[in-house]
């Protein structure tokens, strides 16, 4: 390790030295031409001085050595020599002036070059000082690099150890997961066998009860036929005796006995007692009222009175608003009598609200879901709530109980929709595992699985037809009596929600192409398409609904505005902006037609009136 660091330092030093040498050579190359030019100028000036002195000496020597002409006189010869010397002096002086001017220019250039050279020297000194500081930083960085390499080695060793531990834990987790899966399957099989045992025991008990009731009835009837009737007994006495007797069945039997013993009675009295007698016999033989449709022989709940909506009221103002959940709200639904409102969100809770005088009063919180709530629905009696969640299951609660009553497992991916059918003993769910399932809630088991091509975003059901909206931009129709899809209607966007009118004649679909489509279920074609400027479908689970009287279509937009279209005219009736500050995920219209509910991504539920 030390040798490696030493080699690394030597390489860094050699690299820095090479860089400095290259910089020195580059800076010297800029001044070489200037120095050479200056040297040449100095050489030229020295040569000019030398030539000047030589020419002056030669001319004087020639003049001194010039032989006298025989024809010229000495005075003329002197004059000629003087003129020659004057002309030579003038030419030499002019050359000297030119050389001096050139020398001055060269001197100016030399001064400029000297100043430039000084500036270059100062820059070079700065570069050297910077190089020294960089060398110190380099040494510090090398030391830090050595420390970091040591840390890297330690971290590599720790990572290898951690990875080995992680692999060991992963193997253990897979083994335990396999064991858990086997145990879950075993528990599931045990639950199935327990349910089958309970069903068989209940059936046997019901049969025994039927046989015992029939035997008791036949015995009582035989006794009644053997007894005589006293003529003097009046109906008032019989009624007094019936009031004294607490058991209704015994009083009815006594009335039957008196009827059989009495040889004559008025027509009115006879018809009254005969009617009551037939009612008792009918009650004893109609065992369906006693058993119910569930396995545990629970008495069937009477359906509450459902209000009839003659004309839906257009919302114009906010009646109440609440921060309902801890996170985003995905689903909202009114109960059949419009007295309750259920909301579900990603906080895995379902909250029930009393709608009293246009205000929302917190009634109950339903817990137990292991995933985000995607859909909620009330049964026709309004006593049960069915919810779909992201934990691949749907769960059933009874209003008033904090714990869930039933969990419907079988899907392999998120359950996106859960709906009751015409009774509370049947339900239907859609999932992203590309299946739609029918459930028998009495047995808590799946009665049919429908395999679809694309994963399902929402489902609704008519009498015998199931309608599913899919991610592949289609709406599919499934008949409960046939195994295959009976009809496919393509739309231009991913289907986010479906809503069926109360008369089951029209279907409303919302899709990601920012449109609502009304489908005629008799002709199975698209009847109307609703669009509006500003409306944008905010998510893959945005819900749109019909009004109870099927006069309007309602949906929430990504900007928090509610849009209402008129079904008769096909035009946008109104907008409701300014309350929601984020995308509206779902809306609901109360069956009474008076209230509208809406929920958004910012945990807010709003009641409109």
Coordinates of C-alpha atoms in Angstrom, one line a residue:
X1 CA 0.0 0.0 0.0
X2 CA 2.8 2.4 0.9
X3 CA 4.7 1.6 -2.4
X4 CA 1.5 2.3 -4.3
X5 CA 1.1 5.7 -2.7
X6 CA 4.8 6.5 -3.3
X7 CA 4.4 5.6 -7.0
X8 CA 1.3 7.8 -7.2
X9 CA 3.2 10.7 -5.7
X10 CA 6.1 10.3 -8.1
X11 CA 3.7 10.3 -11.1
X12 CA 2.0 13.4 -9.8
X13 CA 5.4 15.2 -9.3
X14 CA 6.6 14.2 -12.8
X15 CA 3.3 15.4 -14.3
X16 CA 3.6 18.8 -12.5
X17 CA 7.3 19.2 -13.6
X18 CA 6.3 18.5 -17.2
X19 CA 3.5 21.1 -17.0
X20 CA 5.9 23.7 -15.7
X21 CA 8.5 23.0 -18.3
X22 CA 5.9 23.3 -21.1
X23 CA 4.8 26.6 -19.6
X24 CA 8.4 28.0 -19.5
X25 CA 9.0 26.9 -23.0
X26 CA 5.8 28.6 -24.2
X27 CA 6.6 31.8 -22.4
X28 CA 10.2 31.9 -23.6
X29 CA 9.1 31.4 -27.2
X30 CA 7.2 34.7 -27.1
X31 CA 10.5 36.7 -26.3
X32 CA 13.0 34.8 -28.6
X33 CA 12.0 36.8 -31.7
X34 CA 12.2 40.1 -29.8
X35 CA 15.7 39.3 -28.4
X36 CA 17.0 38.2 -31.8
X37 CA 15.6 41.4 -33.5
X38 CA 17.3 43.5 -30.8
X39 CA 20.6 41.7 -31.3
X40 CA 20.4 42.2 -35.1
X41 CA 19.7 45.9 -34.6
X42 CA 22.8 46.2 -32.4
X43 CA 24.9 44.4 -34.9
X44 CA 23.6 46.7 -37.7
X45 CA 24.3 49.8 -35.7
X46 CA 27.9 48.6 -34.9
X47 CA 28.4 47.8 -38.6
X48 CA 27.1 51.2 -39.7
X49 CA 29.6 52.9 -37.3
X50 CA 32.4 50.7 -38.6
X51 CA 31.5 51.5 -42.2
X52 CA 31.2 55.2 -41.5
X53 CA 34.6 55.4 -39.9
X54 CA 36.1 53.2 -42.7
X55 CA 34.6 55.4 -45.5
X56 CA 35.8 58.6 -43.9
X57 CA 39.3 57.3 -43.6
X58 CA 39.4 55.9 -47.2
X59 CA 38.1 59.2 -48.7
X60 CA 40.7 61.2 -46.8
X61 CA 43.5 58.8 -47.8
X62 CA 42.4 59.0 -51.4
X63 CA 42.3 62.7 -51.4
X64 CA 45.6 62.9 -49.8
X65 CA 47.2 60.4 -52.2
X66 CA 45.5 61.9 -55.3
X67 CA 48.3 62.9 -57.8
X68 CA 48.3 66.4 -59.0
X69 CA 47.0 67.0 -62.5
X70 CA 49.3 68.5 -64.9
X71 CA 46.7 70.5 -66.5
X72 CA 45.0 71.9 -63.3
X73 CA 46.5 74.4 -61.1
X74 CA 47.0 73.8 -57.4
X75 CA 44.3 76.3 -56.5
X76 CA 41.7 74.5 -58.6
X77 CA 42.8 71.2 -57.3
X78 CA 42.3 72.4 -53.7
X79 CA 38.8 73.8 -54.6
X80 CA 37.8 70.5 -56.1
X81 CA 39.1 68.5 -53.1
X82 CA 37.2 70.8 -50.8
X83 CA 34.0 70.4 -52.7
X84 CA 34.4 66.7 -52.7
X85 CA 35.0 66.6 -49.0
X86 CA 31.9 68.8 -48.4
X87 CA 29.7 66.5 -50.5
X88 CA 31.0 63.4 -48.8
X89 CA 30.5 65.0 -45.4
X90 CA 26.9 65.9 -46.3
X91 CA 26.1 62.4 -47.5
X92 CA 27.7 61.0 -44.4
X93 CA 25.8 63.3 -42.1
X94 CA 22.5 62.4 -43.8
X95 CA 23.3 58.8 -43.4
X96 CA 24.3 59.3 -39.7
X97 CA 20.9 61.2 -39.1
X98 CA 19.0 58.3 -40.7
X99 CA 20.9 55.8 -38.6
X100 CA 20.4 57.8 -35.5
X101 CA 16.6 58.0 -36.1
X102 CA 16.5 54.3 -36.8
X103 CA 18.5 53.7 -33.6
X104 CA 16.0 55.9 -31.6
X105 CA 13.1 53.9 -32.9
X106 CA 14.9 50.7 -32.0
X107 CA 15.6 52.0 -28.6
X108 CA 11.9 52.8 -28.1
X109 CA 11.0 49.4 -29.2
X110 CA 13.6 48.0 -26.9
X111 CA 12.2 49.9 -23.9
X112 CA 8.7 48.7 -24.7
X113 CA 10.0 45.1 -24.9
X114 CA 11.8 45.6 -21.7
X115 CA 8.6 46.7 -19.9
X116 CA 6.8 43.8 -21.5
X117 CA 9.5 41.5 -20.3
X118 CA 9.2 42.9 -16.8
X119 CA 5.5 42.3 -16.8
X120 CA 6.1 38.7 -18.1
X121 CA 8.6 38.2 -15.3
X122 CA 6.1 39.4 -12.7
X123 CA 3.5 37.1 -14.2
X124 CA 6.1 34.3 -14.1
X125 CA 6.8 35.0 -10.4
X126 CA 3.0 34.9 -9.6
X127 CA 2.8 31.6 -11.5
X128 CA 5.7 30.3 -9.5
X129 CA 4.1 31.4 -6.2
X130 CA 0.8 29.9 -7.3
X131 CA 2.7 26.7 -8.3
X132 CA 4.2 26.5 -4.8
X133 CA 0.7 26.9 -3.2
X134 CA -0.7 24.3 -5.6
X135 CA 2.1 22.0 -4.7
X136 CA 1.2 22.4 -1.0
X137 CA -2.4 21.8 -1.8
X138 CA -1.4 18.8 -3.8
X139 CA 0.6 17.3 -0.9
X140 CA -2.4 17.9 1.4
X141 CA -4.8 16.3 -1.2
X142 CA -2.4 13.4 -1.5
X143 CA -2.5 12.9 2.3
X144 CA -6.3 13.2 2.2
X145 CA -6.5 10.8 -0.7
X146 CA -4.5 8.3 1.3
X147 CA -6.9 8.7 4.2
X148 CA -9.9 8.3 1.9
X149 CA -8.3 5.2 0.4
X150 CA -8.0 3.7 3.8
X151 CA -11.7 4.6 4.5
X152 CA -12.6 3.1 1.2
X153 CA -10.9 -0.1 2.1
X154 CA -12.7 -0.1 5.5
X155 CA -16.0 0.6 3.8
X156 CA -15.4 -2.1 1.2
X157 CA -14.8 -4.6 4.0
X158 CA -17.8 -3.4 5.9
X159 CA -19.9 -3.5 2.7
X160 CA -18.8 -7.1 2.0
X161 CA -19.7 -8.1 5.5
X162 CA -23.1 -6.3 5.4
X163 CA -23.8 -7.9 2.0
X164 CA -23.1 -11.3 3.4
X165 CA -25.4 -10.6 6.3
X166 CA -28.1 -9.3 4.0
X167 CA -27.9 -12.4 1.8
X168 CA -28.2 -14.5 4.9
X169 CA -31.2 -12.5 6.1
X170 CA -32.7 -12.7 2.6
X171 CA -32.4 -16.4 2.5
X172 CA -34.0 -16.6 6.0
X173 CA -36.8 -14.2 4.9
X174 CA -37.5 -16.3 1.8
X175 CA -37.6 -19.5 3.9
X176 CA -39.9 -17.8 6.4
X177 CA -42.0 -16.3 3.6
X178 CA -42.4 -19.8 2.1
X179 CA -43.4 -21.1 5.5
X180 CA -45.8 -18.2 6.0
X181 CA -47.3 -18.9 2.6
X182 CA -47.8 -22.5 3.4
X183 CA -49.3 -21.7 6.7
X184 CA -51.6 -19.2 5.1
X185 CA -52.7 -21.7 2.6
X186 CA -53.2 -24.2 5.4
X187 CA -55.2 -21.7 7.4
X188 CA -57.2 -20.8 4.3
X189 CA -58.0 -24.5 3.8
X190 CA -58.9 -24.8 7.4
X191 CA -61.2 -21.8 7.2
X192 CA -62.8 -23.3 4.1
X193 CA -63.3 -26.7 5.8
X194 CA -64.7 -24.8 8.9
X195 CA -67.1 -22.9 6.7
X196 CA -68.2 -26.0 5.0
X197 CA -68.6 -27.7 8.3
X198 CA -70.7 -24.8 9.6
X199 CA -72.8 -24.8 6.5
X200 CA -73.4 -28.5 6.8
X201 CA -74.2 -28.2 10.5
X202 CA -76.5 -25.3 9.9
X203 CA -78.3 -27.2 7.1
X204 CA -78.7 -30.3 9.4
X205 CA -79.9 -28.1 12.2
X206 CA -82.4 -26.4 9.9
X207 CA -83.6 -29.8 8.6
X208 CA -84.0 -31.0 12.2
X209 CA -85.9 -27.9 13.1
X210 CA -88.1 -28.4 10.1
X211 CA -88.8 -32.0 11.0
X212 CA -89.4 -31.1 14.7
X213 CA -91.7 -28.2 13.8
X214 CA -93.7 -30.3 11.3
X215 CA -94.0 -33.2 13.9
X216 CA -95.1 -30.8 16.6
X217 CA -97.6 -29.1 14.2
X218 CA -99.1 -32.4 13.1
X219 CA -99.4 -33.5 16.8
X220 CA -101.1 -30.3 17.8
X221 CA -103.4 -30.6 14.8
X222 CA -104.3 -34.1 15.7
X223 CA -105.1 -33.0 19.3
X224 CA -107.2 -30.1 18.0
X225 CA -109.3 -32.4 15.8
X226 CA -110.1 -34.7 18.7
X227 CA -111.3 -32.0 21.0
X228 CA -115.0 -30.8 21.1
X229 CA -116.2 -27.2 20.9
X230 CA -118.5 -25.6 23.5
X231 CA -121.3 -23.7 21.9
X232 CA -121.8 -21.4 24.8
X233 CA -118.3 -19.9 24.6
X234 CA -118.2 -16.5 23.1
X235 CA -115.5 -14.8 21.0
X236 CA -114.9 -12.2 23.8
X237 CA -114.0 -15.0 26.2
X238 CA -111.7 -16.5 23.7
X239 CA -110.0 -13.2 23.1
X240 CA -109.7 -12.6 26.9
X241 CA -108.1 -16.0 27.2
X242 CA -105.7 -15.2 24.4
X243 CA -104.7 -12.0 26.1
X244 CA -103.9 -13.9 29.2
X245 CA -101.7 -16.4 27.3
X246 CA -98.2 -15.0 26.5
X247 CA -97.4 -17.4 23.8
X248 CA -98.7 -16.4 20.4
X249 CA -98.4 -19.9 18.9
X250 CA -100.3 -21.5 21.8
X251 CA -103.1 -18.9 21.6
X252 CA -103.5 -19.6 17.9
X253 CA -103.6 -23.3 18.5
X254 CA -106.2 -22.9 21.2
X255 CA -108.3 -20.8 18.8
X256 CA -107.9 -23.6 16.3
X257 CA -109.0 -26.1 18.9
X258 CA -112.1 -24.1 19.8
X259 CA -112.9 -23.8 16.1
X260 CA -112.7 -27.5 15.7
X261 CA -114.8 -28.3 18.8
X262 CA -117.5 -25.8 18.1
X263 CA -120.2 -27.1 15.7
X264 CA -121.5 -23.7 14.7
X265 CA -120.3 -20.1 14.6
X266 CA -121.1 -17.0 12.8
X267 CA -119.4 -16.3 9.5
X268 CA -117.4 -13.4 10.8
X269 CA -116.0 -15.2 13.7
X270 CA -115.1 -18.3 11.7
X271 CA -113.3 -16.3 9.0
X272 CA -111.3 -14.4 11.6
X273 CA -110.1 -17.4 13.4
X274 CA -109.4 -19.2 10.1
X275 CA -107.3 -16.4 8.9
X276 CA -105.2 -16.3 12.1
X277 CA -104.9 -20.0 11.9
X278 CA -103.6 -19.9 8.4
X279 CA -101.1 -17.2 9.4
X280 CA -99.7 -19.4 12.2
X281 CA -99.4 -22.3 9.8
X282 CA -97.7 -20.1 7.2
X283 CA -95.2 -18.8 9.8
X284 CA -94.3 -22.3 10.8
X285 CA -93.8 -23.6 7.3
X286 CA -91.9 -20.5 5.9
X287 CA -88.5 -21.4 7.3
X288 CA -86.7 -18.9 5.0
X289 CA -87.7 -16.1 7.3
X290 CA -86.0 -17.9 10.2
X291 CA -82.9 -19.1 8.5
X292 CA -82.0 -16.1 6.4
X293 CA -79.4 -16.4 3.6
X294 CA -76.2 -16.4 5.6
X295 CA -74.4 -19.4 7.0
X296 CA -74.8 -18.4 10.6
X297 CA -78.7 -18.2 10.2
X298 CA -78.7 -14.5 11.1
X299 CA -82.1 -12.9 10.9
X300 CA -82.3 -10.9 7.7
X301 CA -82.3 -7.1 8.2
X302 CA -85.3 -5.2 7.0
X303 CA -84.4 -2.7 4.3
X304 CA -84.9 0.9 5.5
X305 CA -87.0 3.3 3.6
X306 CA -85.2 4.7 0.6
X307 CA -86.2 8.2 -0.4
X308 CA -87.4 8.7 -4.0
X309 CA -85.9 11.6 -5.9
X310 CA -88.4 13.4 -8.1
X311 CA -86.1 16.2 -9.2
X312 CA -82.5 16.7 -8.2
X313 CA -81.5 20.1 -6.8
X314 CA -78.6 21.9 -8.5
X315 CA -75.9 22.8 -5.9
X316 CA -75.2 26.5 -5.5
X317 CA -73.3 26.8 -2.2
X318 CA -71.1 25.0 0.3
X319 CA -73.1 23.5 3.1
X320 CA -70.1 22.2 5.1
X321 CA -66.5 21.2 4.6
X322 CA -64.2 19.1 6.8
X323 CA -60.6 17.9 6.8
X324 CA -61.6 14.3 6.9
X325 CA -58.5 12.2 6.6
X326 CA -54.8 12.2 7.3
X327 CA -53.9 12.0 3.6
X328 CA -55.4 11.9 0.1
X329 CA -59.1 10.9 -0.1
X330 CA -60.1 8.5 -3.0
X331 CA -63.7 7.5 -2.4
X332 CA -67.1 9.0 -1.2
X333 CA -70.6 7.5 -1.1
X334 CA -74.0 8.3 0.3
X335 CA -76.1 5.7 2.0
X336 CA -79.4 4.7 0.3
X337 CA -81.4 7.0 2.7
X338 CA -78.9 9.9 2.2
X339 CA -78.5 10.1 6.0
X340 CA -74.9 8.8 6.0
X341 CA -71.8 9.7 4.1
X342 CA -68.8 7.4 3.8
X343 CA -65.3 8.5 2.8
X344 CA -62.1 6.5 2.3
X345 CA -58.5 7.4 1.7
X346 CA -54.9 6.5 1.6
X347 CA -54.7 6.6 5.4
X348 CA -56.4 3.1 5.3
X349 CA -59.5 4.5 7.2
X350 CA -63.2 4.7 6.4
X351 CA -65.0 7.5 8.1
X352 CA -68.8 7.6 8.4
X353 CA -70.6 11.0 8.7
X354 CA -74.1 11.9 9.7
X355 CA -75.7 14.4 7.3
X356 CA -77.9 16.5 9.7
X357 CA -79.3 19.8 8.7
X358 CA -76.7 20.3 6.0
X359 CA -73.8 19.6 8.4
X360 CA -71.4 16.7 8.6
X361 CA -71.2 15.1 12.0
X362 CA -68.5 12.5 12.7
X363 CA -70.2 9.2 13.4
X364 CA -67.7 6.3 13.3
X365 CA -64.3 5.3 12.0
X366 CA -63.9 1.9 10.4
X367 CA -60.4 0.5 10.8
X368 CA -58.7 -2.7 9.8
X369 CA -57.8 -2.2 6.2
X370 CA -54.2 -3.0 5.3
X371 CA -54.0 -0.8 2.3
X372 CA -55.2 2.5 0.7
X373 CA -59.0 2.6 0.2
X374 CA -59.9 2.9 -3.4
X375 CA -63.7 2.5 -3.4
X376 CA -66.6 2.4 -0.9
X377 CA -70.2 1.2 -1.3
X378 CA -73.4 0.7 0.8
X379 CA -75.6 -2.3 0.6
X380 CA -79.3 -1.7 -0.3
X381 CA -80.3 -1.8 3.4
X382 CA -77.6 0.8 4.3
X383 CA -76.4 -1.4 7.1
X384 CA -73.1 -2.6 5.6
X385 CA -70.1 -1.0 3.9
X386 CA -68.0 -2.7 1.3
X387 CA -64.5 -1.2 0.5
X388 CA -61.8 -2.1 -2.0
X389 CA -58.2 -1.5 -1.0
X390 CA -54.6 -1.8 -2.2
X391 CA -53.9 -4.9 -0.1
X392 CA -55.3 -7.1 -2.9
X393 CA -58.6 -7.6 -1.0
X394 CA -62.1 -6.1 -0.3
X395 CA -63.4 -5.8 3.2
X396 CA -67.0 -5.8 4.6
X397 CA -68.0 -3.8 7.7
X398 CA -71.3 -3.7 9.6
X399 CA -72.3 -0.2 10.6
X400 CA -71.9 0.0 14.4
X401 CA -69.1 -2.5 14.6
X402 CA -65.5 -1.3 14.7
X403 CA -64.0 -4.5 13.4
X404 CA -64.6 -5.7 9.8
X405 CA -67.1 -8.6 9.3
X406 CA -65.6 -10.3 6.3
X407 CA -62.4 -10.0 4.1
X408 CA -62.6 -11.1 0.5
X409 CA -59.2 -12.4 -0.6
X410 CA -58.3 -13.9 -4.0
X411 CA -57.0 -11.1 -6.1
X412 CA -53.3 -10.9 -6.8
X413 CA -53.0 -7.1 -7.3
X414 CA -54.7 -3.9 -6.1
X415 CA -58.5 -4.0 -5.9
X416 CA -59.8 -0.9 -7.6
X417 CA -63.5 -1.3 -7.3
X418 CA -66.1 -3.1 -5.0
X419 CA -69.9 -2.9 -5.4
X420 CA -72.9 -4.6 -4.0
X421 CA -75.4 -6.2 -6.3
X422 CA -79.2 -6.1 -5.8
X423 CA -78.9 -7.7 -2.3
X424 CA -76.3 -7.5 0.5
X425 CA -75.4 -11.1 0.0
X426 CA -73.7 -10.6 -3.4
X427 CA -70.9 -8.3 -4.4
X428 CA -68.5 -7.8 -7.3
X429 CA -64.9 -6.5 -7.4
X430 CA -62.5 -5.4 -10.1
X431 CA -58.7 -5.5 -9.8
X432 CA -55.5 -4.6 -11.6
X433 CA -54.7 -8.3 -11.9
X434 CA -57.0 -8.2 -15.0
X435 CA -59.9 -10.1 -13.3
X436 CA -63.4 -9.3 -12.1
X437 CA -64.8 -11.5 -9.3
X438 CA -68.3 -12.3 -8.1
X439 CA -68.7 -13.0 -4.4
X440 CA -71.2 -14.8 -2.2
X441 CA -71.0 -12.8 1.0
X442 CA -73.1 -15.3 2.9
X443 CA -70.3 -17.9 2.4
X444 CA -67.5 -15.3 2.1
X445 CA -66.2 -17.1 -1.0
X446 CA -65.7 -16.2 -4.7
X447 CA -68.5 -17.7 -6.9
X448 CA -67.0 -16.7 -10.2
X449 CA -63.8 -15.2 -11.7
X450 CA -63.9 -13.3 -15.0
X451 CA -60.6 -13.0 -16.8
X452 CA -60.2 -9.7 -18.8
X453 CA -57.6 -8.5 -21.2
X454 CA -56.7 -5.3 -19.3
X455 CA -56.7 -4.4 -15.7
X456 CA -60.0 -3.0 -14.4
X457 CA -60.5 0.5 -13.0
X458 CA -64.2 0.4 -12.1
X459 CA -67.2 -2.0 -12.2
X460 CA -71.0 -1.6 -12.0
X461 CA -73.8 -4.2 -12.3
X462 CA -77.4 -4.4 -13.5
X463 CA -79.7 -7.3 -13.0
X464 CA -77.7 -10.0 -14.7
X465 CA -75.0 -7.9 -16.5
X466 CA -71.7 -6.8 -15.1
X467 CA -70.0 -3.7 -16.8
X468 CA -66.3 -3.1 -16.3
X469 CA -64.1 -0.2 -17.4
X470 CA -60.5 -0.9 -18.4
X471 CA -57.1 0.6 -18.8
X472 CA -57.0 -0.4 -22.5
X473 CA -59.7 2.3 -23.3
X474 CA -62.6 -0.2 -23.5
X475 CA -65.9 -0.9 -21.6
X476 CA -66.8 -4.6 -21.4
X477 CA -70.1 -6.2 -20.7
X478 CA -70.3 -9.7 -19.0
X479 CA -73.5 -11.7 -18.6
X480 CA -73.7 -13.7 -15.4
X481 CA -75.2 -16.6 -17.3
X482 CA -72.4 -16.7 -20.0
X483 CA -68.7 -17.3 -19.5
X484 CA -67.5 -14.8 -22.2
X485 CA -67.7 -11.1 -22.8
X486 CA -70.9 -10.2 -24.6
X487 CA -70.1 -6.7 -25.8
X488 CA -67.1 -4.3 -26.0
X489 CA -67.4 -0.6 -26.5
X490 CA -64.2 1.3 -27.3
X491 CA -63.6 4.8 -25.9
X492 CA -60.8 7.3 -26.7
X493 CA -59.2 7.3 -23.2
X494 CA -58.5 5.1 -20.2
X495 CA -61.7 4.5 -18.3
X496 CA -61.5 5.9 -14.8
X497 CA -65.1 5.4 -13.5
X498 CA -68.5 4.0 -14.4
X499 CA -71.9 5.1 -13.0
X500 CA -75.3 3.5 -13.9
X501 CA -78.6 5.3 -13.7
X502 CA -81.3 4.2 -11.2
X503 CA -83.5 3.0 -14.1
X504 CA -80.5 0.9 -15.4
X505 CA -81.0 2.3 -18.9
X506 CA -77.9 4.6 -19.2
X507 CA -74.2 4.3 -18.3
X508 CA -71.9 7.2 -17.6
X509 CA -68.2 6.8 -18.1
X510 CA -65.3 9.1 -17.3
X511 CA -62.0 8.7 -19.2
X512 CA -58.5 10.2 -19.4
X513 CA -59.3 12.0 -22.7
X514 CA -61.1 14.6 -20.5
X515 CA -64.6 13.6 -21.6
X516 CA -67.7 12.0 -20.1
X517 CA -69.7 9.6 -22.3
X518 CA -73.3 8.5 -21.9
X519 CA -74.0 4.9 -23.2
X520 CA -77.5 3.7 -24.0
X521 CA -77.7 0.2 -22.4
X522 CA -80.5 -0.8 -24.7
X523 CA -78.8 -0.1 -27.9
X524 CA -75.2 -0.4 -26.5
X525 CA -73.9 2.7 -28.2
X526 CA -72.5 6.1 -27.1
X527 CA -75.4 8.5 -27.0
X528 CA -73.7 11.7 -25.7
X529 CA -70.2 13.1 -25.2
X530 CA -69.6 15.9 -22.6
X531 CA -66.6 18.2 -22.9
X532 CA -65.8 21.6 -21.4
X533 CA -63.0 24.2 -21.5
X534 CA -60.9 23.8 -18.4
X535 CA -62.1 20.3 -17.5
X536 CA -59.2 17.9 -17.1
X537 CA -59.4 14.4 -15.6
X538 CA -57.0 14.5 -12.7
X539 CA -56.1 10.8 -12.2
X540 CA -56.8 7.2 -13.2
X541 CA -59.5 6.9 -10.5
X542 CA -61.5 10.1 -11.0
X543 CA -65.1 9.3 -10.3
X544 CA -68.2 10.8 -12.2
X545 CA -71.9 10.2 -11.3
X546 CA -75.4 10.6 -12.5
X547 CA -77.9 12.7 -10.5
X548 CA -80.6 10.5 -8.9
X549 CA -83.2 11.6 -11.5
X550 CA -80.7 11.2 -14.3
X551 CA -81.0 14.9 -15.3
X552 CA -77.4 15.8 -14.7
X553 CA -73.8 14.4 -14.9
X554 CA -71.3 15.5 -12.3
X555 CA -67.5 15.2 -12.2
X556 CA -64.5 17.0 -10.5
X557 CA -61.6 18.4 -12.4
X558 CA -57.9 18.5 -11.8
X559 CA -58.0 22.2 -10.9
X560 CA -60.6 21.6 -8.1
X561 CA -63.6 22.7 -10.0
X562 CA -66.9 20.7 -10.2
X563 CA -68.6 20.5 -13.6
X564 CA -72.3 19.7 -14.2
X565 CA -73.8 18.9 -17.6
X566 CA -77.5 18.9 -18.5
X567 CA -78.6 15.5 -19.9
X568 CA -81.4 16.9 -22.0
X569 CA -79.6 19.8 -23.6
X570 CA -76.1 18.3 -23.5
X571 CA -74.6 21.6 -22.5
X572 CA -72.6 22.6 -19.4
X573 CA -75.1 23.6 -16.7
X574 CA -72.8 25.1 -14.1
X575 CA -69.3 25.2 -12.6
X576 CA -68.5 25.1 -8.9
X577 CA -65.0 26.6 -8.4
X578 CA -63.0 28.0 -5.5
X579 CA -63.4 25.5 -2.7
X580 CA -61.1 22.6 -3.6
X581 CA -57.4 23.6 -3.9
X582 CA -56.3 20.4 -5.6
X583 CA -57.6 17.7 -7.9
X584 CA -61.0 16.3 -7.1
X585 CA -60.8 12.5 -6.9
X586 CA -64.5 11.6 -6.5
X587 CA -68.0 13.0 -6.2
X588 CA -71.3 11.5 -4.9
X589 CA -74.9 12.6 -5.3
X590 CA -77.3 11.8 -2.5
X591 CA -80.3 9.5 -3.4
X592 CA -82.6 12.2 -2.1
X593 CA -81.2 14.7 -4.7
X594 CA -80.5 17.4 -2.1
X595 CA -76.8 17.1 -1.3
X596 CA -73.6 16.5 -3.3
X597 CA -70.3 15.4 -1.8
X598 CA -66.8 15.8 -3.2
X599 CA -63.3 14.9 -2.0
X600 CA -59.8 15.9 -3.1
X601 CA -56.2 15.1 -2.7
X602 CA -55.7 17.7 0.1
X603 CA -57.8 15.6 2.7
X604 CA -60.9 17.8 2.3
X605 CA -64.5 16.6 2.0
X606 CA -67.1 19.2 0.9
X607 CA -70.9 19.0 1.2
X608 CA -72.8 21.1 -1.4
X609 CA -76.4 22.1 -1.3

